[in-house]
Coordinates of C-alpha atoms and ligand atoms in Angstrom, one line a residue:
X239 CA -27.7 16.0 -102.0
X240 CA -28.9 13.1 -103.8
X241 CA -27.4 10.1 -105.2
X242 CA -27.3 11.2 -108.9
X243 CA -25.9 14.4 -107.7
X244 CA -23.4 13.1 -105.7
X245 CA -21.3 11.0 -108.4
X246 CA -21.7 13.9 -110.9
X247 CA -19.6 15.8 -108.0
X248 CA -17.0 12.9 -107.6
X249 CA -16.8 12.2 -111.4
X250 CA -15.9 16.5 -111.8
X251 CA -13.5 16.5 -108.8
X252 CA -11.9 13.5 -109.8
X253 CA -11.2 15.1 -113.1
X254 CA -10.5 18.4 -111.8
X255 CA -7.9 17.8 -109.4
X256 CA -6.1 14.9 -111.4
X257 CA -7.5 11.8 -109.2
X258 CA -9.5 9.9 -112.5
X259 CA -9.8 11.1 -116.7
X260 CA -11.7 9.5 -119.2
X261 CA -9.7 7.6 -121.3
X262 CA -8.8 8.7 -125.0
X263 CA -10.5 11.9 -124.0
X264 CA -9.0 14.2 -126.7
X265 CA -10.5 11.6 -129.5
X266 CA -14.0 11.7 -127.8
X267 CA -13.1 8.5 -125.1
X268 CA -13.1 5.3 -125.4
X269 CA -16.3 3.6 -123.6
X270 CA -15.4 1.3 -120.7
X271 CA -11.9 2.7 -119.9
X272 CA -10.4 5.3 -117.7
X273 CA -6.5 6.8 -117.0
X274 CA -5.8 7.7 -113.5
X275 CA -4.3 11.0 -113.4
X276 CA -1.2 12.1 -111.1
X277 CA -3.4 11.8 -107.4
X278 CA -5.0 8.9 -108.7
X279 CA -2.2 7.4 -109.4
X280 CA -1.0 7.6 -105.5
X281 CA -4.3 6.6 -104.3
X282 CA -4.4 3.7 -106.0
X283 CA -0.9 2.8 -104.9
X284 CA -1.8 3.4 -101.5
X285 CA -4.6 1.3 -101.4
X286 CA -2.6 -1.4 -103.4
X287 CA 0.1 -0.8 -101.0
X288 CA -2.6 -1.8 -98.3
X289 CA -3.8 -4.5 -99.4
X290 CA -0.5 -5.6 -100.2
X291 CA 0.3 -5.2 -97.0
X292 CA -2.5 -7.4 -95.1
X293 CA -3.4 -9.9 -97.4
X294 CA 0.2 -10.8 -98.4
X295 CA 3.1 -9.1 -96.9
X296 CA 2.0 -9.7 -92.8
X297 CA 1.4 -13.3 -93.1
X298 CA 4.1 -16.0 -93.2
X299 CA 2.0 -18.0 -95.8
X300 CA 1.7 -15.9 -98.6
X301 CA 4.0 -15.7 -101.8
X302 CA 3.3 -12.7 -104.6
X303 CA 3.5 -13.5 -108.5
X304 CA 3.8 -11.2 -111.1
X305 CA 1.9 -13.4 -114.4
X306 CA 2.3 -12.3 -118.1
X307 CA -1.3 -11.1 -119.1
X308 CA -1.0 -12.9 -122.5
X309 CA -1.0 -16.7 -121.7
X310 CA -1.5 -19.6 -123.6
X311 CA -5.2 -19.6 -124.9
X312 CA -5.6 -23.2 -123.6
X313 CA -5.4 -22.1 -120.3
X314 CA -8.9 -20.4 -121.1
X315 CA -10.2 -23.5 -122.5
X316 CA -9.6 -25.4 -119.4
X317 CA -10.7 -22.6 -117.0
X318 CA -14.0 -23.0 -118.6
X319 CA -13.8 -19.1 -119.8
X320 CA -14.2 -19.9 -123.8
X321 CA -17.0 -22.0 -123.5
X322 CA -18.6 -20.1 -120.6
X323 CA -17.9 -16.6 -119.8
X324 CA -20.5 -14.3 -121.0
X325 CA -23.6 -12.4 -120.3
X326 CA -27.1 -12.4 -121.9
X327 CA -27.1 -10.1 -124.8
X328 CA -30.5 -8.3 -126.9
X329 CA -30.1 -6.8 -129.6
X330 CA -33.1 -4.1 -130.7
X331 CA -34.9 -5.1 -134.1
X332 CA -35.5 -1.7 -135.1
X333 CA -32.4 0.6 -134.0
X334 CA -30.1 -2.1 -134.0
X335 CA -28.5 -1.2 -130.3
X336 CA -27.5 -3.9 -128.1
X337 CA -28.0 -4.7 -124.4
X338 CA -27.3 -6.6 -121.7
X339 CA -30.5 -8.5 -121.1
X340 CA -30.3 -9.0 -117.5
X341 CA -29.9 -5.5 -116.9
X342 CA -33.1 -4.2 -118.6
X343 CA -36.4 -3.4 -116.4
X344 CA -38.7 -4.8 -119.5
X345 CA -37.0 -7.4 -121.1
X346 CA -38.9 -7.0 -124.3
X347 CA -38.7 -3.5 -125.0
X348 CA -35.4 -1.5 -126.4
X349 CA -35.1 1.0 -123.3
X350 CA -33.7 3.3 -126.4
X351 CA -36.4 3.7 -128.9
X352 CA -39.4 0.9 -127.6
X353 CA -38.5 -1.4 -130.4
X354 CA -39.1 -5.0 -130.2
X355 CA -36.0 -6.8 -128.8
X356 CA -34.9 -10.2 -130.5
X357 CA -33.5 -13.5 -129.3
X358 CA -31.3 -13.4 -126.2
X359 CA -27.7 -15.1 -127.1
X360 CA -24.6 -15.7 -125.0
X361 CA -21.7 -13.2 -125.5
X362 CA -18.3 -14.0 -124.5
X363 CA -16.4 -11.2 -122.8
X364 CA -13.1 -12.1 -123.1
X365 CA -11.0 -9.7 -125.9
X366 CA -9.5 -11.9 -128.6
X367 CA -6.3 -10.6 -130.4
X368 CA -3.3 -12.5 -132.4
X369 CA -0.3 -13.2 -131.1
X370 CA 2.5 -12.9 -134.3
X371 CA 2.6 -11.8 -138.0
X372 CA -0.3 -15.0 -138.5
X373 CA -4.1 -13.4 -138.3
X374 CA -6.3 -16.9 -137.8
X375 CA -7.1 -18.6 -135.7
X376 CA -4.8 -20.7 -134.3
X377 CA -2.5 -17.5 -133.5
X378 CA -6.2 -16.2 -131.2
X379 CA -4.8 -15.2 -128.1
X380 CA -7.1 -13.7 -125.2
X381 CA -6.7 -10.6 -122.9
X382 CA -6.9 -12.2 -119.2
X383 CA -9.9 -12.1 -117.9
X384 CA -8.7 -12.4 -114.3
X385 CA -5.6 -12.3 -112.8
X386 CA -6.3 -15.9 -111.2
X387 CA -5.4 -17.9 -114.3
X388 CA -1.5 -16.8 -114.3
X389 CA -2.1 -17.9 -110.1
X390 CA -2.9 -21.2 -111.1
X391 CA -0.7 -22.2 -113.8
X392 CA 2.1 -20.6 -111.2
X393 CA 1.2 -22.9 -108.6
X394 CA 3.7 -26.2 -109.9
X395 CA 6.3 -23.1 -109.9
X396 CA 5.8 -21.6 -106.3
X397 CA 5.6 -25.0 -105.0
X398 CA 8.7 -26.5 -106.5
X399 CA 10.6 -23.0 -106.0
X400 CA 9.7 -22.1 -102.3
X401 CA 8.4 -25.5 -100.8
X402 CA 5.4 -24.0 -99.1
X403 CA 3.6 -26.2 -96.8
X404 CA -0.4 -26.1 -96.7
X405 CA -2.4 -24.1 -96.4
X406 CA -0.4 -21.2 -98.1
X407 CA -1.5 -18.9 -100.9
X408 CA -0.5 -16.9 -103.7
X409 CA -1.0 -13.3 -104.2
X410 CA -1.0 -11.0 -107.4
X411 CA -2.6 -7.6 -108.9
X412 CA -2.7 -6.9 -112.4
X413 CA -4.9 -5.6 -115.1
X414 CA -8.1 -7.8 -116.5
X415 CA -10.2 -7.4 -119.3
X416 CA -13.7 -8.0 -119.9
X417 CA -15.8 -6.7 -123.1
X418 CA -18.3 -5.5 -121.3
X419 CA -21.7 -5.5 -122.9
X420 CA -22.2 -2.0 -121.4
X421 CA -19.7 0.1 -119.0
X422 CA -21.0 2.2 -117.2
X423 CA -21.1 4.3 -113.5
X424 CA -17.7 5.8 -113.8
X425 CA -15.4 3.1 -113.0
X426 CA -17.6 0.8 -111.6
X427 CA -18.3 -1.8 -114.7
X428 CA -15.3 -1.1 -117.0
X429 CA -13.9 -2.7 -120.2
X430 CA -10.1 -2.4 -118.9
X431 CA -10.1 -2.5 -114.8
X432 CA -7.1 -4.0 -112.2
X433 CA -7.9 -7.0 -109.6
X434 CA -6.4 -8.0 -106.1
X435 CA -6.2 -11.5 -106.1
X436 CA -5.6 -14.3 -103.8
X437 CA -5.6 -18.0 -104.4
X438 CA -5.5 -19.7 -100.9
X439 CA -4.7 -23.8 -101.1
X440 CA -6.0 -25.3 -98.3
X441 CA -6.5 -29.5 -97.8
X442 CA -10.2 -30.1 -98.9
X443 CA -11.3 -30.5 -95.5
X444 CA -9.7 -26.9 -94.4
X445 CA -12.0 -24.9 -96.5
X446 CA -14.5 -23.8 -94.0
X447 CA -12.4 -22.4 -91.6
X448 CA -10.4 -20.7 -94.7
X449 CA -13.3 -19.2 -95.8
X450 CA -14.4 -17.4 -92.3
X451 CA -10.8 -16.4 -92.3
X452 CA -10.4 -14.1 -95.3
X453 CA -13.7 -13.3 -94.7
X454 CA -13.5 -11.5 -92.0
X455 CA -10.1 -10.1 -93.8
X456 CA -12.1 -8.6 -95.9
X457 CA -13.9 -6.4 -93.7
X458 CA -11.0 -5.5 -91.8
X459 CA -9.7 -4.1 -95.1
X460 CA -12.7 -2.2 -95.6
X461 CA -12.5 -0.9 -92.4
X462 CA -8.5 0.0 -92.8
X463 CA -9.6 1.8 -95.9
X464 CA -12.1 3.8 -93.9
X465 CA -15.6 2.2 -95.7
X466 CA -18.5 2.7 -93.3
X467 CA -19.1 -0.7 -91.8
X468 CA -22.9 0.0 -92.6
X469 CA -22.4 0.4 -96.0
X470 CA -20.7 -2.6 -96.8
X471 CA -22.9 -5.9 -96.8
X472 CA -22.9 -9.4 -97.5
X473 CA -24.9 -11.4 -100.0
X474 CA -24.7 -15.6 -100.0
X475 CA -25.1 -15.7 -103.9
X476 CA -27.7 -18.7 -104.7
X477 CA -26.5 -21.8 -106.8
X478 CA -27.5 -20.3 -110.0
X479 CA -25.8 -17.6 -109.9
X480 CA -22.6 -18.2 -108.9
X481 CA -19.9 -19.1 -111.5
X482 CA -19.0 -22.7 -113.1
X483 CA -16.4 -23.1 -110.4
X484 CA -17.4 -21.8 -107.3
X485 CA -19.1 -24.0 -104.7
X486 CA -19.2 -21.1 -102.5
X487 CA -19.7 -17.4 -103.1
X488 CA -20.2 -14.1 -100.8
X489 CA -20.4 -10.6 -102.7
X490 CA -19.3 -7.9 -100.3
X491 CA -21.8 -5.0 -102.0
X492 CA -21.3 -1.4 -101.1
X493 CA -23.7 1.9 -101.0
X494 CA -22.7 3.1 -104.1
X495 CA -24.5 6.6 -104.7
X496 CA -26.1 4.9 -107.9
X497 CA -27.6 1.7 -105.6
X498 CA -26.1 -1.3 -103.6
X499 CA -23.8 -3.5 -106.0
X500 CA -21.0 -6.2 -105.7
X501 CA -17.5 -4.1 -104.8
X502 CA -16.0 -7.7 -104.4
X503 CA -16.2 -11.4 -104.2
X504 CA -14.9 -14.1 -101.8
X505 CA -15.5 -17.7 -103.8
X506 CA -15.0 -21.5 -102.8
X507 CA -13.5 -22.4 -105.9
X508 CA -13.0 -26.3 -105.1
X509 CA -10.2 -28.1 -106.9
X510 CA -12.0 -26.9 -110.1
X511 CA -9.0 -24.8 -111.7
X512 CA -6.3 -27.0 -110.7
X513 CA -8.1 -30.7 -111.8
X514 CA -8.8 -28.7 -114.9
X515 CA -5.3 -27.3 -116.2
X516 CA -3.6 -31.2 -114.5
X517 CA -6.0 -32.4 -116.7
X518 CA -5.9 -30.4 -120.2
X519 CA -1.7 -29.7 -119.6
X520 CA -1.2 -33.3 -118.4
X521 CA 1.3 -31.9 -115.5
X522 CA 0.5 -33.5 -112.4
X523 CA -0.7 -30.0 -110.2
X524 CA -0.9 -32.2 -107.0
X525 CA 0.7 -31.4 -103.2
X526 CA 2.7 -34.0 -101.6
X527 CA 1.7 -34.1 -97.9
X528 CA 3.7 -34.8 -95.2
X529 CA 2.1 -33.3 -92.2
X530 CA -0.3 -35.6 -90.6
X531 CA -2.2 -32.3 -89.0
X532 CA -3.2 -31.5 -92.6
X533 CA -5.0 -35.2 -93.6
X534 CA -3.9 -38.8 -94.1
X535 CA -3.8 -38.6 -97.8
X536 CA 0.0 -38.5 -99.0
X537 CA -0.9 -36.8 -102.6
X538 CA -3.7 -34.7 -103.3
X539 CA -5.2 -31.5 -105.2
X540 CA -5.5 -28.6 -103.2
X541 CA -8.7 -26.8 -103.0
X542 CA -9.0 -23.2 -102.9
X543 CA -10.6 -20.1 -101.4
X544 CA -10.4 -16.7 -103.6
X545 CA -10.8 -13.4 -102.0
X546 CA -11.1 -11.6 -105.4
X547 CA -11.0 -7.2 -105.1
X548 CA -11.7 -5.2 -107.9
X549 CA -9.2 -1.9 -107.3
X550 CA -11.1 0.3 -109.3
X551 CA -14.6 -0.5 -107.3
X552 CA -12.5 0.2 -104.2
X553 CA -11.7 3.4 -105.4
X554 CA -14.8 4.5 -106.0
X555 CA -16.2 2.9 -102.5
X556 CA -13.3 4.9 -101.2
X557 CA -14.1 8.1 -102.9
X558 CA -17.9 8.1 -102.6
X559 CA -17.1 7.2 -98.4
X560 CA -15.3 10.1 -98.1
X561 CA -16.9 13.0 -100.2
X562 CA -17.9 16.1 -97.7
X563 CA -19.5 19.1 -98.2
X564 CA -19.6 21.5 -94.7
X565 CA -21.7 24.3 -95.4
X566 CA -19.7 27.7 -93.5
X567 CA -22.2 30.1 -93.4
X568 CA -23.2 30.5 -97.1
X569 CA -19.5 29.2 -98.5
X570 CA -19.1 25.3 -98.8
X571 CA -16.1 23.9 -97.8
X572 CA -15.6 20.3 -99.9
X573 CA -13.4 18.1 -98.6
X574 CA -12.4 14.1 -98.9
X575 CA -12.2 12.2 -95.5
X576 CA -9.5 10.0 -96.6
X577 CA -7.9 7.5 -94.5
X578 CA -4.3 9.1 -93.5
X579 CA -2.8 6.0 -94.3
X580 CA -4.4 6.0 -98.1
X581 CA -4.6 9.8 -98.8
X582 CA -2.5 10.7 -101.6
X583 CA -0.7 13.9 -100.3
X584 CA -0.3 13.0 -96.6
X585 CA 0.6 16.8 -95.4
X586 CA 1.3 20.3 -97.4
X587 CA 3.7 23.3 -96.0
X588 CA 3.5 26.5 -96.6
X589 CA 5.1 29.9 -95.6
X590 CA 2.9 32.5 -94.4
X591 CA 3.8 34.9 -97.3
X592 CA 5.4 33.8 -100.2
X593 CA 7.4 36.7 -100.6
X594 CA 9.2 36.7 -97.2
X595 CA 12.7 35.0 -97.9
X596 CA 13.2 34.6 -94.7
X597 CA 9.7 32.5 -94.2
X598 CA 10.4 30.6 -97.6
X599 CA 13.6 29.1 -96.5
X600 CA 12.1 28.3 -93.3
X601 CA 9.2 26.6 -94.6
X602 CA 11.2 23.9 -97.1
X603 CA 13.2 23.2 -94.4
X604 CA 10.0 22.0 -92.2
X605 CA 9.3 20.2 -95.5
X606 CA 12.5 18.6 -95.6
X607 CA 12.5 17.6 -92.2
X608 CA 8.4 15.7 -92.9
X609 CA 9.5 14.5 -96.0
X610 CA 11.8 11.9 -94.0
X611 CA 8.1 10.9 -92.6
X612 CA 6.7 10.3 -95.8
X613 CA 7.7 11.6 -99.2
X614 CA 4.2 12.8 -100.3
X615 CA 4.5 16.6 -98.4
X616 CA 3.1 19.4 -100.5
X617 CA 4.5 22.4 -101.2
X618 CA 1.7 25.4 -101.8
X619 CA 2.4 28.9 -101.5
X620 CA 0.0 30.5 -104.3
X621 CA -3.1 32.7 -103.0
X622 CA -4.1 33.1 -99.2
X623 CA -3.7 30.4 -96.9
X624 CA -7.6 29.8 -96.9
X625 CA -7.7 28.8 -100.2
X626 CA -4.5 26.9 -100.1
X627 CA -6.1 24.7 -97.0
X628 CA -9.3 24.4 -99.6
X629 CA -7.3 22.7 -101.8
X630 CA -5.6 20.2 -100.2
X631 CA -9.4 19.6 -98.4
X632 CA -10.4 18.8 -101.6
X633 CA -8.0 15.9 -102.5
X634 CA -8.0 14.4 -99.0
X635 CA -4.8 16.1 -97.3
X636 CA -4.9 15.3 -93.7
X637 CA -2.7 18.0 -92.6
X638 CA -1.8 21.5 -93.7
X639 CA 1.4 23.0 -92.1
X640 CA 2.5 26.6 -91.7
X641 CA 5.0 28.2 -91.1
X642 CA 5.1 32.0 -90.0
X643 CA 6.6 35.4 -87.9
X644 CA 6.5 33.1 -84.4
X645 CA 8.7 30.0 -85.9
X646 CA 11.1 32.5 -86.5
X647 CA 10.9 33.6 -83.1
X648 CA 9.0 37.0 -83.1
X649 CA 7.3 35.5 -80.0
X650 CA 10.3 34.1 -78.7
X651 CA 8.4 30.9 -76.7
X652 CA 6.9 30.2 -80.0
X653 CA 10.1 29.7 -81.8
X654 CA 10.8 26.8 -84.0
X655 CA 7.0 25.8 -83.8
X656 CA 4.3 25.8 -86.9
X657 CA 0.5 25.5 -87.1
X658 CA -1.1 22.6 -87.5
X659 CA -4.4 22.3 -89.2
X660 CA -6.4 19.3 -89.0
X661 CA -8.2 18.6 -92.7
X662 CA -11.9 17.1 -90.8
X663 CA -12.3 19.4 -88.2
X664 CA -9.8 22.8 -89.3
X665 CA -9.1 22.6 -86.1
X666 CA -5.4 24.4 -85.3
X667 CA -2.6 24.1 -83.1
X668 CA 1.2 25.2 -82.3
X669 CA 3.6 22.2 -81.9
X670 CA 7.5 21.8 -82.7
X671 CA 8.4 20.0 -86.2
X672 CA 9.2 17.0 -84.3
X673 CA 5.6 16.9 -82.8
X674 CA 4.2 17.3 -86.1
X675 CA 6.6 14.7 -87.5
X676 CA 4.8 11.9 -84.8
X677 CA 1.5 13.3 -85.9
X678 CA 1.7 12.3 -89.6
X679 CA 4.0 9.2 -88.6
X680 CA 1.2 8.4 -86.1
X681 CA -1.6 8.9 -89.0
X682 CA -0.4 7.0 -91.6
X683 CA 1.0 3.7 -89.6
Ligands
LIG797 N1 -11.2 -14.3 -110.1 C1 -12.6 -14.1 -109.7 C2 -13.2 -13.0 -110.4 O1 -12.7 -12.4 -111.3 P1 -15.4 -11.6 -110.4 O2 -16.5 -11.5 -109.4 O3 -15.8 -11.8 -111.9 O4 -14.5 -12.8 -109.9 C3 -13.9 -10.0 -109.1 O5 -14.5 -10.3 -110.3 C4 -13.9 -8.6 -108.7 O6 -13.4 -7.8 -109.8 C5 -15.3 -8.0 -108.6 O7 -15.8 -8.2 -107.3 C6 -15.0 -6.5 -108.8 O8 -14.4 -5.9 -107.7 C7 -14.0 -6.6 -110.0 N2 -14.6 -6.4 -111.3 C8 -15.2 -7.4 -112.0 N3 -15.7 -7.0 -113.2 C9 -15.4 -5.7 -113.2 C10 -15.6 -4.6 -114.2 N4 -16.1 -4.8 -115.4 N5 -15.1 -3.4 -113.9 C11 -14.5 -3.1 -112.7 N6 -14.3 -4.0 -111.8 C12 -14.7 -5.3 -112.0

């Protein structure tokens, strides 16, 4: 299969079984956004649920905010976004299109019609809007364009609120918003997308070791989400490419089928952000030290190490890591490879034959008993129970469970036992509902 191939079959599964849909689609979309349908919608949870888990939830130095995404437009003076975040943009002399100039093989030629292209400008990606019945300017409010600005202007709060000692961070997803010059690969580069974000404070002299830390976090959460470690790589981005406050910068880049590109970032970010906002709000954003094991200085501004993770990048790592196709003889079995632990539907029951009371009332009350497990159990008793296993292959169900003659007891030492089918391997076996209880409870922890 090649690569093209490959993320036209994710893009149509996605959109046939309810994981991803193009935004707006009934008025034609809306470029650079997408909805996440009703298994999409789990997945994503799951994996924010993960990453919730690790990165905030397991350590004893982490606190979670929750920021408003409109915030005062000064913030985004101070950060250095107004003045500073864009990207190079051409426009075409002749059909007027525009494009991101650092994305085009021949930088003098419009890819769409060979027209001369003109003068590269900057174009700032932040979306403007008003806030209140006034239209000019001084009511211009922006759409964040990372979560990490409601972090920072948090940080007098958490500290006065909680007393954390250093190092401790501060942990938050959310929507961002970028006008980008040109979405595109699915939900790679969109206009509209949702971050993981963590802003670590450590005493300048801790950053290093910080660093290494969530580093290696990092991959460990790539591993938890089931990312072949040999598709995930690092790149040490050079000087000039890294943004106006980062002294630091790994991308992790992943295999996507459409070429190796940046799934997420882990930046140095100095005591840029916080020197700024002290400065331009005039509110001392300083940490008052009294642990000699973090540095001699009584008062000082922390510096900080962001692990930054796109969730819609993830989800398309996750997606295209998992995609299978198994061909059976001349039939092709698709299925996703999910992690238990992020699969949407974690099991499905079923009764032999729908139309056997009997074997009905048994099955929902196997599906009762999982559902104390986990509360995503399916319920499928429509067609044969080939294709019903084919379609929970197909959105990533680890376990299908069925219930037939033998639970009842028609072979009386099978009584009370089920078939369980394994998604990756359709392997098959007889255990009690307790035993297939510890299974999924085993899978998913
Ligand atoms: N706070 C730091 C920051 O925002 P970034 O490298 O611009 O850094 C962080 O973005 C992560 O957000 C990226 O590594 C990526 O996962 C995700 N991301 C950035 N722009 C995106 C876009 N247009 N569409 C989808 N995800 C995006």
């Amino acid at each position: 299969m090649n690569d093209q191939n490959l993320m036209e079959k994710i893009v149509s599964l996605a959109k046939r079984r309810g994981f991803v849909f193009p935004g707006s689609e009934i008025y034609g979309g809306l470029a650079g956004t997408f909805d996440y349908g009703p298994l999409g919608v789990l997945l994503k949870e799951n994996v924010e649920r993960l990453w919730l888990t690790m990165f905030r939830d397991d350590r004893d130095d982490m606190y979670g905010v929750d920021a408003a995404i409109l915030m005062n437009p000064k913030i985004w003076e101070a950060s250095g976004h107004v003045a500073g975040f864009s990207d190079p943009l051409v426009e075409c002399e002749k059909c007027k299109k525009r494009f991101r100039a650092d994305h085009l093989e021949d930088a003098g030629k419009c890819p769409e019609c060979g027209g001369a292209l003109g003068e590269v400008r900057q174009f700032n990606m932040m979306f403007k809007t008003h806030a209140g019945a006034t239209e000019d300017e001084s009511a211009t409010v922006y759409l964040r364009p990372e979560t990490a600005g409601g972090i920072f202007t948090n940080f007098k709060n958490v500290v006065d609120s909680q007393h954390p000692k250093l190092p401790f961070g501060i942990a938050q997803i959310g929507k961002a918003f970028r006008n980008e010059i040109a979405p595109r690969d699915f939900i790679f580069r969109l206009r509209e997308l949702s971050q993981m974000e963590v802003e670590y404070f450590v005493s300048p002299a801790a950053w290093e070791q910080a660093f290494e830390e969530w580093r290696k976090l990092m991959h460990l959460f790539a591993e938890a989400l089931g990312l072949p470690q040999e598709h995930v790589h690092e790149l040490e981005v050079p000087a000039e490419d890294r943004a106006h406050y980062s002294k630091r910068t790994i991308d992790f880049e992943f295999d996507y089928p459409f070429g190796r590109k940046e799934l997420w970032g882990l930046a140095y970010r100095t005591d840029f952000d916080l020197a700024a906002h002290a400065n331009a709000s005039g509110v001392e954003l300083a940490y008052l030290n009294e642990d000699p094991q973090v540095g001699e200085e009584k008062k000082f501004i922390p510096h900080v190490i962001e692990p930054s993770l796109g969730v819609d990048r993830t989800i398309l790592a996750v997606l295209a890591s998992a995609y299978r196709e198994d061909d059976m003889g001349g039939e092709v079995r698709t299925y996703l490879a999910l992690a238990p632990k992020i699969a949407p539907v974690k099991a499905m029951v079923s009764p032999l034959l729908k139309n056997k009371p009997e074997l009905v009332e048994k099955a929902h009350e196997v599906r009762a008993e999982l559902k104390k497990v986990h509360p995503a159990i399916a319920w499928d008793d429509n067609g044969n129970i080939g294709k019903r296993y084919r379609r929970q292959d197909e959105i990533g169900t680890p376990f299908c469970v069925t219930v037939d003659f033998d639970t009842l007891g028609e072979t009386p030492e099978l009584k009370d036992t089920v078939t369980l089918r394994h998604r990756d391997s359709g392997e098959q076996e007889r255990l009690t509902v307790a035993e297939v209880a510890a299974r999924i409870r085993a899978a998913i922890e």
